[in-house]
Amino acid sequence: MMTAIKEKEFRFQGLDLKTEIRLGFALLPILVVVLLGLFYLLNVFLPVNPLQVPRGLIIPAILGISILSMYWLAKLVRDKTWTVRVNAERLLIRFRKQEFDIPLESIREINNMGSADFRYLTFYTKTGLSVRMRVGIGAMTPFSRKEDLQTVDEMMSCLKPYIDKHFNKKDLRNKIHQNLFPHYGVYLVKTEPLTYKWLEKRTPGQVMLIFLGAGVIILVLLLQVLFYYIDHKS
């Protein structure tokens, strides 16, 4: 018996994973250049010795520059349109020059993660194909509009009859809120055993510590490079 899914096309603005990673790497040289430029201006035009600037002020400056730079970089990305046609048998997905024809029966896992401000939606197939959609309106995910988030949620609602019939939803320990947005979670096809990845078994506090620790390590490494430059300039 065919699952009742109404055929419909959805369009929304976002990125794929590769583009998001490229923006993240592009952010690092921008941070270094802007910070060094600020120190140079302080040294040349103001009676302020850059070496005397409290290092505690550098961290807010890095965060502010990161947010503004990510917003600017996201605006430079020209084509951010995802087109997804849903019918009772398949997903037809197009992003830039990429096209994916995914039979619904070939999908083994669906990840719909994120927060109120962004959606990380990924489809994994039994053949190893993965389509990763990134839609967000947060400070560090300024790829889309609020309407795009609503469109993604509407698309998942369209797929819900099929998901409810053929997939099991994982009970994630790492989520803080039970209902972040409609159809939040990880769905695994019923023909496969319901297993959990290492991060999915962690508690919300453990996940926050992991990501906070990773962020601190990256920030410390960046500051060490900056302080090395400052100390050697003196």
PDB file of C-alpha atoms in Angstrom, residues 22-110:
ATOM      1  CA  ARG A  22      34.866  26.665   3.236  1.00  0.00           C
ATOM      2  CA  LEU A  23      33.343  29.726   4.919  1.00  0.00           C
ATOM      3  CA  GLY A  24      34.693  28.541   8.256  1.00  0.00           C
ATOM      4  CA  PHE A  25      38.227  28.228   6.876  1.00  0.00           C
ATOM      5  CA  ALA A  26      37.921  31.616   5.129  1.00  0.00           C
ATOM      6  CA  LEU A  27      37.047  33.162   8.483  1.00  0.00           C
ATOM      7  CA  LEU A  28      40.457  32.450  10.038  1.00  0.00           C
ATOM      8  CA  PRO A  29      42.677  34.610   7.777  1.00  0.00           C
ATOM      9  CA  ILE A  30      40.096  37.411   7.958  1.00  0.00           C
ATOM     10  CA  LEU A  31      40.314  37.356  11.764  1.00  0.00           C
ATOM     11  CA  VAL A  32      44.105  37.518  11.725  1.00  0.00           C
ATOM     12  CA  VAL A  33      44.263  40.332   9.149  1.00  0.00           C
ATOM     13  CA  VAL A  34      41.585  42.464  10.848  1.00  0.00           C
ATOM     14  CA  LEU A  35      43.091  42.079  14.316  1.00  0.00           C
ATOM     15  CA  LEU A  36      46.579  42.922  13.102  1.00  0.00           C
ATOM     16  CA  GLY A  37      45.120  45.909  11.241  1.00  0.00           C
ATOM     17  CA  LEU A  38      43.410  47.141  14.403  1.00  0.00           C
ATOM     18  CA  PHE A  39      46.632  46.880  16.379  1.00  0.00           C
ATOM     19  CA  TYR A  40      48.471  48.755  13.637  1.00  0.00           C
ATOM     20  CA  LEU A  41      45.896  51.587  13.651  1.00  0.00           C
ATOM     21  CA  LEU A  42      46.073  51.847  17.439  1.00  0.00           C
ATOM     22  CA  ASN A  43      49.832  52.129  17.219  1.00  0.00           C
ATOM     23  CA  VAL A  44      49.870  54.713  14.414  1.00  0.00           C
ATOM     24  CA  PHE A  45      46.856  56.996  14.944  1.00  0.00           C
ATOM     25  CA  LEU A  46      46.056  56.815  18.653  1.00  0.00           C
ATOM     26  CA  PRO A  47      48.220  57.304  21.724  1.00  0.00           C
ATOM     27  CA  VAL A  48      47.589  53.699  22.678  1.00  0.00           C
ATOM     28  CA  ASN A  49      50.232  51.026  22.797  1.00  0.00           C
ATOM     29  CA  PRO A  50      48.696  47.824  21.390  1.00  0.00           C
ATOM     30  CA  LEU A  51      50.782  45.841  23.872  1.00  0.00           C
ATOM     31  CA  GLN A  52      48.887  47.542  26.696  1.00  0.00           C
ATOM     32  CA  VAL A  53      45.452  46.552  25.445  1.00  0.00           C
ATOM     33  CA  PRO A  54      43.932  44.149  28.026  1.00  0.00           C
ATOM     34  CA  ARG A  55      43.953  40.679  26.604  1.00  0.00           C
ATOM     35  CA  GLY A  56      40.460  40.171  28.019  1.00  0.00           C
ATOM     36  CA  LEU A  57      39.174  42.635  25.411  1.00  0.00           C
ATOM     37  CA  ILE A  58      40.616  40.612  22.563  1.00  0.00           C
ATOM     38  CA  ILE A  59      38.152  37.737  22.974  1.00  0.00           C
ATOM     39  CA  PRO A  60      35.006  39.934  22.539  1.00  0.00           C
ATOM     40  CA  ALA A  61      36.741  41.552  19.558  1.00  0.00           C
ATOM     41  CA  ILE A  62      37.333  38.125  17.993  1.00  0.00           C
ATOM     42  CA  LEU A  63      33.690  37.133  18.526  1.00  0.00           C
ATOM     43  CA  GLY A  64      32.418  40.393  17.047  1.00  0.00           C
ATOM     44  CA  ILE A  65      34.708  40.181  14.022  1.00  0.00           C
ATOM     45  CA  SER A  66      33.736  36.528  13.505  1.00  0.00           C
ATOM     46  CA  ILE A  67      30.005  37.312  13.469  1.00  0.00           C
ATOM     47  CA  LEU A  68      30.377  40.268  11.084  1.00  0.00           C
ATOM     48  CA  SER A  69      32.765  38.354   8.825  1.00  0.00           C
ATOM     49  CA  MET A  70      30.499  35.310   8.614  1.00  0.00           C
ATOM     50  CA  TYR A  71      27.554  37.551   7.709  1.00  0.00           C
ATOM     51  CA  TRP A  72      29.633  39.208   4.974  1.00  0.00           C
ATOM     52  CA  LEU A  73      30.978  35.896   3.642  1.00  0.00           C
ATOM     53  CA  ALA A  74      27.481  34.388   3.505  1.00  0.00           C
ATOM     54  CA  LYS A  75      26.296  37.363   1.448  1.00  0.00           C
ATOM     55  CA  LEU A  76      29.060  36.686  -1.087  1.00  0.00           C
ATOM     56  CA  VAL A  77      27.669  33.214  -1.820  1.00  0.00           C
ATOM     57  CA  ARG A  78      25.573  33.760  -4.933  1.00  0.00           C
ATOM     58  CA  ASP A  79      23.516  30.616  -5.442  1.00  0.00           C
ATOM     59  CA  LYS A  80      22.013  29.333  -2.187  1.00  0.00           C
ATOM     60  CA  THR A  81      18.732  27.888  -3.477  1.00  0.00           C
ATOM     61  CA  TRP A  82      17.706  24.348  -2.629  1.00  0.00           C
ATOM     62  CA  THR A  83      14.841  22.888  -4.677  1.00  0.00           C
ATOM     63  CA  VAL A  84      13.203  19.719  -3.384  1.00  0.00           C
ATOM     64  CA  ARG A  85      10.305  17.988  -5.139  1.00  0.00           C
ATOM     65  CA  VAL A  86       8.568  15.431  -2.948  1.00  0.00           C
ATOM     66  CA  ASN A  87       6.228  12.728  -4.240  1.00  0.00           C
ATOM     67  CA  ALA A  88       5.030   9.321  -3.075  1.00  0.00           C
ATOM     68  CA  GLU A  89       8.084   7.508  -4.465  1.00  0.00           C
ATOM     69  CA  ARG A  90      11.128   9.783  -4.415  1.00  0.00           C
ATOM     70  CA  LEU A  91      12.903  13.031  -3.592  1.00  0.00           C
ATOM     71  CA  LEU A  92      14.200  15.106  -6.486  1.00  0.00           C
ATOM     72  CA  ILE A  93      16.773  17.509  -5.053  1.00  0.00           C
ATOM     73  CA  ARG A  94      18.688  20.245  -6.850  1.00  0.00           C
ATOM     74  CA  PHE A  95      21.365  22.557  -5.463  1.00  0.00           C
ATOM     75  CA  ARG A  96      23.461  24.582  -7.911  1.00  0.00           C
ATOM     76  CA  LYS A  97      24.715  22.125 -10.536  1.00  0.00           C
ATOM     77  CA  GLN A  98      24.052  19.083  -8.362  1.00  0.00           C
ATOM     78  CA  GLU A  99      20.950  16.957  -8.841  1.00  0.00           C
ATOM     79  CA  PHE A 100      19.902  14.009  -6.695  1.00  0.00           C
ATOM     80  CA  ASP A 101      17.177  11.496  -7.527  1.00  0.00           C
ATOM     81  CA  ILE A 102      16.546   9.617  -4.275  1.00  0.00           C
ATOM     82  CA  PRO A 103      13.898   6.879  -4.107  1.00  0.00           C
ATOM     83  CA  LEU A 104      12.234   7.017  -0.690  1.00  0.00           C
ATOM     84  CA  GLU A 105      12.839   3.300  -0.205  1.00  0.00           C
ATOM     85  CA  SER A 106      16.612   3.884  -0.556  1.00  0.00           C
ATOM     86  CA  ILE A 107      16.787   6.279   2.436  1.00  0.00           C
ATOM     87  CA  ARG A 108      18.283   4.617   5.517  1.00  0.00           C
ATOM     88  CA  GLU A 109      18.630   7.604   7.867  1.00  0.00           C
ATOM     89  CA  ILE A 110      17.333  11.162   8.211  1.00  0.00           C
TER      90      ILE A 110
END
